[in-house]
Amino acid sequence: IDPGKEAAISIVYFGDGAASTVDFHSACNFAATLKTPMIFFCRNNGYAISTPVEDQYAGDGIISRAPGYGMAGIRVDGNDLFAVHAAVAKARELALESSAPVMIEAMTYRQGHHSTSDDSSRYRDTDEVQTATDVSDPLVRLSRFLKHFGWIDDNAAASIEDEERIDVLRAMEAAETRPDPKLDTMFQDVYHEKPPHLIRQEEELKRHMKKYNNPHQ
């Protein structure tokens, strides 16, 4: 490591549902055996789309799997901004010191629907969602903390929200004016050298589009 530069590590974010897939196991095993300095950050929000955690695992959450991979693990209140920051900072430090992966499980709650096609009221009580909103919403907790010390007031908070809303809308408008990406980009930035199976798929797609006179390039 160059002492003149800040050392960098990788971090991957996933939910409790993804932790039930074979890709999760493979990634953890490879990272642990290859001594990869990185962080596996699990956002355990209680549901994998409509499947509650009670139907996903019988053990103590996701973090209990870390020792099985020979990996250090940290469980943290995912709704506490400062606790999450401290946990990630410590995990980064440990990953660099040991040249090994570290797992973090942030315990949180998904207040909204999984997607625009999801109606979470079909599989969970609305009172459950409201309780989480009232008690553990991270933005509400942070707002109360800042107001308690007099670092922000209602007017300042409203002004920040308005500014951010406008910035988001402007960013969306700017993104919508950008041209469509080139077709070639669909097959790039995965491998250093494009493997034969991707070359074959790219050629097949181009032949298909030419056959049906699709102008997209």
Tab-separated table of N, CA, C and O in Angstrom, residues 74-199:
chain	number	residue	atom	x	y	z
A	74	ILE	N	-20.192	-7.354	12.298
A	74	ILE	CA	-20.709	-6.283	13.147
A	74	ILE	C	-22.198	-6.134	12.878
A	74	ILE	O	-22.611	-6.005	11.728
A	75	ARG	N	-23.002	-6.156	13.948
A	75	ARG	CA	-24.429	-5.853	13.806
A	75	ARG	C	-24.660	-4.452	14.367
A	75	ARG	O	-24.137	-4.111	15.436
A	76	VAL	N	-25.461	-3.660	13.646
A	76	VAL	CA	-25.638	-2.278	14.043
A	76	VAL	C	-27.085	-1.855	13.818
A	76	VAL	O	-27.799	-2.431	12.992
A	77	ASP	N	-27.513	-0.849	14.575
A	77	ASP	CA	-28.826	-0.247	14.386
A	77	ASP	C	-28.793	0.528	13.073
A	77	ASP	O	-28.196	1.600	12.974
A	78	GLY	N	-29.430	-0.023	12.055
A	78	GLY	CA	-29.396	0.595	10.741
A	78	GLY	C	-30.174	1.886	10.625
A	78	GLY	O	-30.096	2.564	9.594
A	79	ASN	N	-30.914	2.248	11.654
A	79	ASN	CA	-31.668	3.496	11.649
A	79	ASN	C	-30.949	4.606	12.423
A	79	ASN	O	-31.502	5.684	12.608
A	80	ASP	N	-29.735	4.306	12.880
A	80	ASP	CA	-28.927	5.277	13.620
A	80	ASP	C	-27.779	5.725	12.712
A	80	ASP	O	-26.834	4.975	12.471
A	81	LEU	N	-27.872	6.931	12.190
A	81	LEU	CA	-26.885	7.440	11.244
A	81	LEU	C	-25.467	7.354	11.793
A	81	LEU	O	-24.537	6.907	11.103
A	82	PHE	N	-25.278	7.760	13.040
A	82	PHE	CA	-23.940	7.812	13.618
A	82	PHE	C	-23.404	6.411	13.918
A	82	PHE	O	-22.206	6.156	13.771
A	83	ALA	N	-24.291	5.515	14.317
A	83	ALA	CA	-23.865	4.146	14.587
A	83	ALA	C	-23.423	3.445	13.303
A	83	ALA	O	-22.420	2.711	13.291
A	84	VAL	N	-24.156	3.671	12.225
A	84	VAL	CA	-23.788	3.063	10.944
A	84	VAL	C	-22.450	3.607	10.464
A	84	VAL	O	-21.580	2.858	10.005
A	85	HIS	N	-22.252	4.916	10.595
A	85	HIS	CA	-20.981	5.521	10.194
A	85	HIS	C	-19.824	4.923	10.983
A	85	HIS	O	-18.762	4.597	10.420
A	86	ALA	N	-20.005	4.784	12.297
A	86	ALA	CA	-18.950	4.232	13.143
A	86	ALA	C	-18.664	2.775	12.785
A	86	ALA	O	-17.500	2.347	12.756
A	87	ALA	N	-19.721	2.005	12.510
A	87	ALA	CA	-19.545	0.592	12.176
A	87	ALA	C	-18.786	0.425	10.862
A	87	ALA	O	-17.893	-0.421	10.742
A	88	VAL	N	-19.142	1.222	9.869
A	88	VAL	CA	-18.470	1.128	8.570
A	88	VAL	C	-17.014	1.568	8.692
A	88	VAL	O	-16.114	0.951	8.101
A	89	ALA	N	-16.765	2.632	9.453
A	89	ALA	CA	-15.389	3.101	9.642
A	89	ALA	C	-14.539	2.029	10.314
A	89	ALA	O	-13.388	1.784	9.920
A	90	LYS	N	-15.099	1.362	11.334
A	90	LYS	CA	-14.354	0.308	12.032
A	90	LYS	C	-14.159	-0.906	11.127
A	90	LYS	O	-13.074	-1.515	11.125
A	91	ALA	N	-15.182	-1.255	10.358
A	91	ALA	CA	-15.064	-2.390	9.445
A	91	ALA	C	-14.005	-2.119	8.385
A	91	ALA	O	-13.223	-3.010	8.023
A	92	ARG	N	-13.964	-0.906	7.882
A	92	ARG	CA	-12.945	-0.537	6.897
A	92	ARG	C	-11.546	-0.664	7.489
A	92	ARG	O	-10.625	-1.200	6.862
A	93	GLU	N	-11.393	-0.164	8.698
A	93	GLU	CA	-10.105	-0.245	9.383
A	93	GLU	C	-9.679	-1.697	9.568
A	93	GLU	O	-8.516	-2.057	9.309
A	94	LEU	N	-10.606	-2.540	9.995
A	94	LEU	CA	-10.301	-3.948	10.228
A	94	LEU	C	-9.989	-4.679	8.926
A	94	LEU	O	-9.080	-5.512	8.862
A	95	ALA	N	-10.733	-4.353	7.868
A	95	ALA	CA	-10.505	-4.996	6.571
A	95	ALA	C	-9.107	-4.690	6.046
A	95	ALA	O	-8.437	-5.557	5.467
A	96	LEU	N	-8.649	-3.451	6.251
A	96	LEU	CA	-7.320	-3.066	5.795
A	96	LEU	C	-6.231	-3.687	6.657
A	96	LEU	O	-5.206	-4.150	6.147
A	97	GLU	N	-6.450	-3.693	7.960
A	97	GLU	CA	-5.443	-4.232	8.874
A	97	GLU	C	-5.228	-5.726	8.669
A	97	GLU	O	-4.101	-6.218	8.712
A	98	SER	N	-6.322	-6.457	8.449
A	98	SER	CA	-6.251	-7.917	8.342
A	98	SER	C	-6.243	-8.409	6.907
A	98	SER	O	-6.079	-9.612	6.672
A	99	SER	N	-6.431	-7.494	5.951
A	99	SER	CA	-6.564	-7.859	4.532
A	99	SER	C	-7.566	-8.993	4.398
A	99	SER	O	-7.284	-10.064	3.865
A	100	ALA	N	-8.773	-8.733	4.884
A	100	ALA	CA	-9.826	-9.750	4.901
A	100	ALA	C	-11.184	-9.066	4.884
A	100	ALA	O	-11.299	-7.890	5.253
A	101	PRO	N	-12.222	-9.789	4.470
A	101	PRO	CA	-13.564	-9.186	4.426
A	101	PRO	C	-14.190	-9.062	5.809
A	101	PRO	O	-13.868	-9.821	6.724
A	102	VAL	N	-15.088	-8.104	5.946
A	102	VAL	CA	-15.853	-7.888	7.170
A	102	VAL	C	-17.315	-7.768	6.785
A	102	VAL	O	-17.649	-7.131	5.789
A	103	MET	N	-18.192	-8.380	7.576
A	103	MET	CA	-19.618	-8.311	7.308
A	103	MET	C	-20.309	-7.376	8.299
A	103	MET	O	-20.003	-7.398	9.492
A	104	ILE	N	-21.222	-6.549	7.780
A	104	ILE	CA	-22.044	-5.685	8.618
A	104	ILE	C	-23.507	-6.026	8.357
A	104	ILE	O	-23.920	-6.169	7.207
A	105	GLU	N	-24.275	-6.159	9.420
A	105	GLU	CA	-25.721	-6.329	9.284
A	105	GLU	C	-26.396	-5.129	9.932
A	105	GLU	O	-26.330	-4.954	11.157
A	106	ALA	N	-27.013	-4.287	9.119
A	106	ALA	CA	-27.719	-3.112	9.615
A	106	ALA	C	-29.192	-3.458	9.761
A	106	ALA	O	-29.881	-3.718	8.777
A	107	MET	N	-29.672	-3.454	10.996
A	107	MET	CA	-31.056	-3.801	11.268
A	107	MET	C	-31.939	-2.581	11.047
A	107	MET	O	-31.801	-1.558	11.731
A	108	THR	N	-32.826	-2.668	10.063
A	108	THR	CA	-33.666	-1.530	9.720
A	108	THR	C	-35.073	-2.014	9.386
A	108	THR	O	-35.450	-3.136	9.749
A	109	TYR	N	-35.842	-1.194	8.715
A	109	TYR	CA	-37.214	-1.579	8.365
A	109	TYR	C	-37.609	-0.893	7.076
A	109	TYR	O	-37.385	0.313	6.900
A	110	ARG	N	-38.204	-1.648	6.162
A	110	ARG	CA	-38.652	-1.082	4.896
A	110	ARG	C	-40.056	-0.520	5.061
A	110	ARG	O	-41.040	-1.248	5.102
A	111	GLN	N	-40.164	0.791	5.149
A	111	GLN	CA	-41.465	1.411	5.371
A	111	GLN	C	-42.326	1.413	4.110
A	111	GLN	O	-43.538	1.285	4.178
A	112	GLY	N	-41.690	1.575	2.956
A	112	GLY	CA	-42.449	1.645	1.718
A	112	GLY	C	-42.664	0.289	1.091
A	112	GLY	O	-42.296	-0.756	1.636
A	113	HIS	N	-43.274	0.299	-0.079
A	113	HIS	CA	-43.466	-0.934	-0.834
A	113	HIS	C	-42.146	-1.345	-1.461
A	113	HIS	O	-41.223	-0.540	-1.619
A	114	HIS	N	-42.037	-2.608	-1.835
A	114	HIS	CA	-40.797	-3.094	-2.447
A	114	HIS	C	-40.558	-2.423	-3.789
A	114	HIS	O	-39.423	-2.091	-4.143
A	115	SER	N	-41.613	-2.204	-4.554
A	115	SER	CA	-41.518	-1.580	-5.871
A	115	SER	C	-42.875	-0.974	-6.206
A	115	SER	O	-43.843	-1.085	-5.437
A	116	THR	N	-42.962	-0.339	-7.365
A	116	THR	CA	-44.227	0.263	-7.779
A	116	THR	C	-45.301	-0.775	-8.050
A	116	THR	O	-46.494	-0.461	-8.053
A	117	SER	N	-44.903	-2.024	-8.272
A	117	SER	CA	-45.883	-3.091	-8.529
A	117	SER	C	-46.238	-3.864	-7.262
A	117	SER	O	-47.003	-4.829	-7.318
A	118	ASP	N	-45.689	-3.434	-6.137
A	118	ASP	CA	-45.894	-4.155	-4.876
A	118	ASP	C	-46.903	-3.429	-4.005
A	118	ASP	O	-46.896	-2.204	-3.904
A	119	ASP	N	-47.786	-4.194	-3.366
A	119	ASP	CA	-48.716	-3.656	-2.377
A	119	ASP	C	-48.439	-4.377	-1.069
A	119	ASP	O	-48.947	-5.475	-0.818
A	120	SER	N	-47.613	-3.754	-0.221
A	120	SER	CA	-47.174	-4.426	1.001
A	120	SER	C	-48.291	-4.622	2.018
A	120	SER	O	-48.145	-5.410	2.958
A	121	SER	N	-49.423	-3.925	1.835
A	121	SER	CA	-50.535	-4.114	2.776
A	121	SER	C	-51.160	-5.501	2.642
A	121	SER	O	-51.927	-5.932	3.502
A	122	ARG	N	-50.807	-6.206	1.587
A	122	ARG	CA	-51.334	-7.565	1.390
A	122	ARG	C	-50.633	-8.589	2.276
A	122	ARG	O	-51.161	-9.673	2.500
A	123	TYR	N	-49.431	-8.248	2.755
A	123	TYR	CA	-48.705	-9.235	3.559
A	123	TYR	C	-48.189	-8.694	4.898
A	123	TYR	O	-47.497	-9.399	5.625
A	124	ARG	N	-48.520	-7.444	5.229
A	124	ARG	CA	-48.157	-6.937	6.551
A	124	ARG	C	-49.175	-5.876	6.977
A	124	ARG	O	-49.780	-5.197	6.141
A	125	ASP	N	-49.343	-5.782	8.288
A	125	ASP	CA	-50.333	-4.872	8.847
A	125	ASP	C	-49.866	-3.426	8.727
A	125	ASP	O	-48.689	-3.120	8.955
A	126	THR	N	-50.763	-2.537	8.375
A	126	THR	CA	-50.399	-1.123	8.244
A	126	THR	C	-49.979	-0.521	9.593
A	126	THR	O	-49.181	0.421	9.630
A	127	ASP	N	-50.498	-1.084	10.702
A	127	ASP	CA	-50.094	-0.602	12.026
A	127	ASP	C	-48.622	-0.888	12.280
A	127	ASP	O	-47.930	-0.101	12.948
A	128	GLU	N	-48.147	-1.999	11.740
A	128	GLU	CA	-46.735	-2.359	11.878
A	128	GLU	C	-45.851	-1.306	11.201
A	128	GLU	O	-44.834	-0.879	11.758
A	129	VAL	N	-46.263	-0.894	10.015
A	129	VAL	CA	-45.505	0.110	9.264
A	129	VAL	C	-45.540	1.447	9.994
A	129	VAL	O	-44.515	2.129	10.123
A	130	GLN	N	-46.709	1.820	10.496
A	130	GLN	CA	-46.847	3.099	11.185
A	130	GLN	C	-46.005	3.147	12.448
A	130	GLN	O	-45.399	4.178	12.769
A	131	THR	N	-45.958	2.024	13.173
A	131	THR	CA	-45.143	1.959	14.387
A	131	THR	C	-43.672	2.182	14.059
A	131	THR	O	-42.962	2.925	14.751
A	132	ALA	N	-43.199	1.539	12.996
A	132	ALA	CA	-41.807	1.716	12.580
A	132	ALA	C	-41.535	3.157	12.185
A	132	ALA	O	-40.475	3.720	12.502
A	133	THR	N	-42.493	3.769	11.511
A	133	THR	CA	-42.344	5.167	11.093
A	133	THR	C	-42.262	6.091	12.305
A	133	THR	O	-41.429	7.000	12.356
A	134	ASP	N	-43.110	5.847	13.288
A	134	ASP	CA	-43.165	6.706	14.467
A	134	ASP	C	-41.966	6.518	15.391
A	134	ASP	O	-41.499	7.476	16.013
A	135	VAL	N	-41.478	5.290	15.491
A	135	VAL	CA	-40.462	4.959	16.502
A	135	VAL	C	-39.038	4.975	15.963
A	135	VAL	O	-38.121	5.458	16.640
A	136	SER	N	-38.827	4.450	14.756
A	136	SER	CA	-37.447	4.211	14.335
A	136	SER	C	-37.043	4.832	13.001
A	136	SER	O	-35.957	4.542	12.496
A	137	ASP	N	-37.876	5.676	12.417
A	137	ASP	CA	-37.520	6.306	11.142
A	137	ASP	C	-36.198	7.062	11.303
A	137	ASP	O	-36.081	7.955	12.141
A	138	PRO	N	-35.184	6.721	10.493
A	138	PRO	CA	-33.864	7.341	10.670
A	138	PRO	C	-33.849	8.849	10.425
A	138	PRO	O	-33.103	9.574	11.099
A	139	LEU	N	-34.674	9.336	9.493
A	139	LEU	CA	-34.705	10.769	9.231
A	139	LEU	C	-35.360	11.524	10.382
A	139	LEU	O	-34.928	12.620	10.757
A	140	VAL	N	-36.418	10.909	10.943
A	140	VAL	CA	-37.081	11.537	12.093
A	140	VAL	C	-36.132	11.573	13.288
A	140	VAL	O	-36.029	12.591	13.993
A	141	ARG	N	-35.416	10.475	13.499
A	141	ARG	CA	-34.473	10.422	14.635
A	141	ARG	C	-33.371	11.462	14.481
A	141	ARG	O	-32.993	12.136	15.445
A	142	LEU	N	-32.837	11.578	13.270
A	142	LEU	CA	-31.779	12.559	13.036
A	142	LEU	C	-32.304	13.971	13.221
A	142	LEU	O	-31.633	14.826	13.815
A	143	SER	N	-33.520	14.230	12.726
A	143	SER	CA	-34.115	15.551	12.871
A	143	SER	C	-34.301	15.911	14.342
A	143	SER	O	-33.988	17.032	14.764
A	144	ARG	N	-34.777	14.955	15.118
A	144	ARG	CA	-34.974	15.208	16.553
A	144	ARG	C	-33.646	15.484	17.249
A	144	ARG	O	-33.554	16.338	18.132
A	145	PHE	N	-32.622	14.760	16.846
A	145	PHE	CA	-31.293	14.943	17.434
A	145	PHE	C	-30.771	16.349	17.148
A	145	PHE	O	-30.294	17.050	18.044
A	146	LEU	N	-30.869	16.779	15.895
A	146	LEU	CA	-30.370	18.097	15.509
A	146	LEU	C	-31.166	19.216	16.185
A	146	LEU	O	-30.590	20.220	16.621
A	147	LYS	N	-32.482	19.025	16.279
A	147	LYS	CA	-33.319	20.041	16.919
A	147	LYS	C	-33.065	20.099	18.427
A	147	LYS	O	-33.136	21.181	19.037
A	148	HIS	N	-32.765	18.935	19.024
A	148	HIS	CA	-32.501	18.894	20.465
A	148	HIS	C	-31.308	19.769	20.825
A	148	HIS	O	-31.308	20.438	21.878
A	149	PHE	N	-30.295	19.795	19.984
A	149	PHE	CA	-29.108	20.593	20.251
A	149	PHE	C	-29.173	21.983	19.600
A	149	PHE	O	-28.197	22.734	19.632
A	150	GLY	N	-30.314	22.297	19.013
A	150	GLY	CA	-30.489	23.614	18.425
A	150	GLY	C	-29.704	23.841	17.147
A	150	GLY	O	-29.423	24.995	16.780
A	151	TRP	N	-29.345	22.784	16.455
A	151	TRP	CA	-28.546	22.899	15.227
A	151	TRP	C	-29.420	23.067	13.982
A	151	TRP	O	-28.898	23.323	12.900
A	152	ILE	N	-30.720	22.905	14.149
A	152	ILE	CA	-31.641	23.077	13.033
A	152	ILE	C	-33.033	23.351	13.602
A	152	ILE	O	-33.341	22.960	14.732
A	153	ASP	N	-33.860	24.051	12.827
A	153	ASP	CA	-35.238	24.274	13.249
A	153	ASP	C	-36.173	23.875	12.108
A	153	ASP	O	-35.719	23.453	11.027
A	154	ASP	N	-37.468	24.001	12.327
A	154	ASP	CA	-38.445	23.558	11.329
A	154	ASP	C	-38.297	24.303	10.011
A	154	ASP	O	-38.418	23.720	8.934
A	155	ASN	N	-38.044	25.603	10.091
A	155	ASN	CA	-37.907	26.385	8.862
A	155	ASN	C	-36.690	25.956	8.050
A	155	ASN	O	-36.755	25.828	6.822
A	156	ALA	N	-35.584	25.731	8.732
A	156	ALA	CA	-34.368	25.296	8.045
A	156	ALA	C	-34.563	23.921	7.428
A	156	ALA	O	-34.123	23.657	6.301
A	157	ALA	N	-35.221	23.020	8.168
A	157	ALA	CA	-35.470	21.670	7.663
A	157	ALA	C	-36.360	21.710	6.420
A	157	ALA	O	-36.103	21.009	5.428
A	158	ALA	N	-37.401	22.536	6.447
A	158	ALA	CA	-38.301	22.656	5.305
A	158	ALA	C	-37.570	23.224	4.090
A	158	ALA	O	-37.797	22.805	2.950
A	159	SER	N	-36.677	24.192	4.339
A	159	SER	CA	-35.905	24.787	3.253
A	159	SER	C	-34.992	23.754	2.596
A	159	SER	O	-34.874	23.699	1.363
A	160	ILE	N	-34.350	22.913	3.422
A	160	ILE	CA	-33.468	21.864	2.896
A	160	ILE	C	-34.262	20.858	2.058
A	160	ILE	O	-33.840	20.455	0.973
A	161	GLU	N	-35.425	20.476	2.562
A	161	GLU	CA	-36.263	19.528	1.827
A	161	GLU	C	-36.684	20.095	0.473
A	161	GLU	O	-36.672	19.384	-0.540
A	162	ASP	N	-37.050	21.375	0.444
A	162	ASP	CA	-37.453	22.003	-0.818
A	162	ASP	C	-36.282	22.049	-1.803
A	162	ASP	O	-36.450	21.780	-3.003
A	163	GLU	N	-35.110	22.408	-1.311
A	163	GLU	CA	-33.925	22.481	-2.178
A	163	GLU	C	-33.594	21.115	-2.768
A	163	GLU	O	-33.282	20.992	-3.962
A	164	GLU	N	-33.642	20.087	-1.921
A	164	GLU	CA	-33.308	18.736	-2.388
A	164	GLU	C	-34.342	18.239	-3.393
A	164	GLU	O	-33.999	17.579	-4.377
A	165	ARG	N	-35.615	18.556	-3.150
A	165	ARG	CA	-36.670	18.139	-4.076
A	165	ARG	C	-36.456	18.770	-5.454
A	165	ARG	O	-36.567	18.102	-6.491
A	166	ILE	N	-36.106	20.036	-5.464
A	166	ILE	CA	-35.851	20.732	-6.726
A	166	ILE	C	-34.625	20.149	-7.432
A	166	ILE	O	-34.622	19.952	-8.648
A	167	ASP	N	-33.575	19.863	-6.666
A	167	ASP	CA	-32.362	19.291	-7.254
A	167	ASP	C	-32.640	17.931	-7.890
A	167	ASP	O	-32.109	17.613	-8.967
A	168	VAL	N	-33.469	17.128	-7.230
A	168	VAL	CA	-33.805	15.806	-7.773
A	168	VAL	C	-34.580	15.950	-9.081
A	168	VAL	O	-34.311	15.254	-10.070
A	169	LEU	N	-35.550	16.849	-9.097
A	169	LEU	CA	-36.346	17.059	-10.308
A	169	LEU	C	-35.473	17.563	-11.458
A	169	LEU	O	-35.632	17.130	-12.607
A	170	ARG	N	-34.547	18.453	-11.160
A	170	ARG	CA	-33.648	18.956	-12.200
A	170	ARG	C	-32.740	17.839	-12.716
A	170	ARG	O	-32.463	17.768	-13.928
A	171	ALA	N	-32.263	16.994	-11.813
A	171	ALA	CA	-31.405	15.889	-12.225
A	171	ALA	C	-32.170	14.909	-13.121
A	171	ALA	O	-31.623	14.390	-14.106
A	172	MET	N	-33.431	14.663	-12.788
A	172	MET	CA	-34.258	13.783	-13.610
A	172	MET	C	-34.481	14.367	-14.994
A	172	MET	O	-34.395	13.655	-16.006
A	173	GLU	N	-34.755	15.663	-15.040
A	173	GLU	CA	-34.969	16.324	-16.327
A	173	GLU	C	-33.709	16.273	-17.180
A	173	GLU	O	-33.768	16.046	-18.393
A	174	ALA	N	-32.554	16.491	-16.552
A	174	ALA	CA	-31.291	16.451	-17.288
A	174	ALA	C	-31.007	15.053	-17.812
A	174	ALA	O	-30.536	14.874	-18.940
A	175	ALA	N	-31.304	14.034	-16.983
A	175	ALA	CA	-31.064	12.658	-17.401
A	175	ALA	C	-31.947	12.260	-18.579
A	175	ALA	O	-31.519	11.525	-19.481
A	176	GLU	N	-33.178	12.761	-18.584
A	176	GLU	CA	-34.111	12.410	-19.657
A	176	GLU	C	-33.743	13.035	-21.000
A	176	GLU	O	-34.172	12.561	-22.049
A	177	THR	N	-32.922	14.079	-20.967
A	177	THR	CA	-32.511	14.719	-22.219
A	177	THR	C	-31.266	14.077	-22.815
A	177	THR	O	-30.893	14.395	-23.954
A	178	ARG	N	-30.636	13.205	-22.068
A	178	ARG	CA	-29.416	12.570	-22.564
A	178	ARG	C	-29.764	11.543	-23.642
A	178	ARG	O	-30.816	10.890	-23.581
A	179	PRO	N	-28.892	11.356	-24.640
A	179	PRO	CA	-29.171	10.368	-25.693
A	179	PRO	C	-29.112	8.948	-25.143
A	179	PRO	O	-28.499	8.696	-24.097
A	180	ASP	N	-29.739	8.027	-25.846
A	180	ASP	CA	-29.691	6.626	-25.433
A	180	ASP	C	-28.250	6.117	-25.474
A	180	ASP	O	-27.469	6.526	-26.334
A	181	PRO	N	-27.894	5.227	-24.565
A	181	PRO	CA	-26.531	4.684	-24.592
A	181	PRO	C	-26.303	3.825	-25.829
A	181	PRO	O	-27.248	3.269	-26.400
A	182	LYS	N	-25.062	3.739	-26.250
A	182	LYS	CA	-24.709	2.900	-27.384
A	182	LYS	C	-24.956	1.436	-27.041
A	182	LYS	O	-24.787	1.011	-25.906
A	183	LEU	N	-25.349	0.685	-28.037
A	183	LEU	CA	-25.648	-0.729	-27.829
A	183	LEU	C	-24.434	-1.482	-27.298
A	183	LEU	O	-24.558	-2.411	-26.484
A	184	ASP	N	-23.236	-1.075	-27.729
A	184	ASP	CA	-22.012	-1.764	-27.317
A	184	ASP	C	-21.819	-1.744	-25.806
A	184	ASP	O	-21.203	-2.660	-25.244
A	185	THR	N	-22.337	-0.715	-25.135
A	185	THR	CA	-22.102	-0.592	-23.696
A	185	THR	C	-22.782	-1.703	-22.903
A	185	THR	O	-22.424	-1.952	-21.752
A	186	MET	N	-23.755	-2.370	-23.513
A	186	MET	CA	-24.431	-3.471	-22.829
A	186	MET	C	-23.475	-4.629	-22.547
A	186	MET	O	-23.667	-5.410	-21.609
A	187	PHE	N	-22.407	-4.719	-23.334
A	187	PHE	CA	-21.490	-5.856	-23.233
A	187	PHE	C	-20.113	-5.440	-22.712
A	187	PHE	O	-19.173	-6.221	-22.767
A	188	GLN	N	-20.009	-4.241	-22.200
A	188	GLN	CA	-18.725	-3.733	-21.721
A	188	GLN	C	-18.703	-3.591	-20.201
A	188	GLN	O	-19.715	-3.748	-19.531
A	189	ASP	N	-17.507	-3.313	-19.679
A	189	ASP	CA	-17.293	-3.000	-18.255
A	189	ASP	C	-17.627	-4.145	-17.312
A	189	ASP	O	-17.989	-3.926	-16.152
A	190	VAL	N	-17.520	-5.370	-17.815
A	190	VAL	CA	-17.663	-6.531	-16.942
A	190	VAL	C	-16.352	-7.304	-16.902
A	190	VAL	O	-15.825	-7.617	-15.835
A	191	TYR	N	-15.827	-7.592	-18.075
A	191	TYR	CA	-14.548	-8.296	-18.183
A	191	TYR	C	-13.505	-7.368	-18.808
A	191	TYR	O	-13.837	-6.490	-19.605
A	192	HIS	N	-12.244	-7.598	-18.444
A	192	HIS	CA	-11.159	-6.816	-19.044
A	192	HIS	C	-11.093	-7.075	-20.538
A	192	HIS	O	-10.920	-6.139	-21.336
A	193	GLU	N	-11.221	-8.335	-20.914
A	193	GLU	CA	-11.306	-8.717	-22.320
A	193	GLU	C	-12.632	-9.439	-22.528
A	193	GLU	O	-12.959	-10.362	-21.782
A	194	LYS	N	-13.371	-9.034	-23.537
A	194	LYS	CA	-14.697	-9.597	-23.771
A	194	LYS	C	-14.588	-11.091	-24.095
A	194	LYS	O	-13.942	-11.476	-25.066
A	195	PRO	N	-15.217	-11.972	-23.301
A	195	PRO	CA	-15.119	-13.420	-23.522
A	195	PRO	C	-15.961	-13.872	-24.725
A	195	PRO	O	-16.874	-13.147	-25.162
A	196	PRO	N	-15.678	-15.057	-25.248
A	196	PRO	CA	-16.370	-15.543	-26.448
A	196	PRO	C	-17.892	-15.563	-26.322
A	196	PRO	O	-18.601	-15.235	-27.280
A	197	HIS	N	-18.421	-15.924	-25.143
A	197	HIS	CA	-19.877	-16.030	-25.031
A	197	HIS	C	-20.549	-14.655	-25.127
A	197	HIS	O	-21.661	-14.537	-25.654
A	198	LEU	N	-19.876	-13.592	-24.644
A	198	LEU	CA	-20.451	-12.258	-24.785
A	198	LEU	C	-20.335	-11.754	-26.223
A	198	LEU	O	-21.239	-11.078	-26.721
A	199	ILE	N	-19.235	-12.086	-26.866
A	199	ILE	CA	-19.085	-11.715	-28.283
A	199	ILE	C	-20.185	-12.369	-29.106
A	199	ILE	O	-20.804	-11.742	-29.971
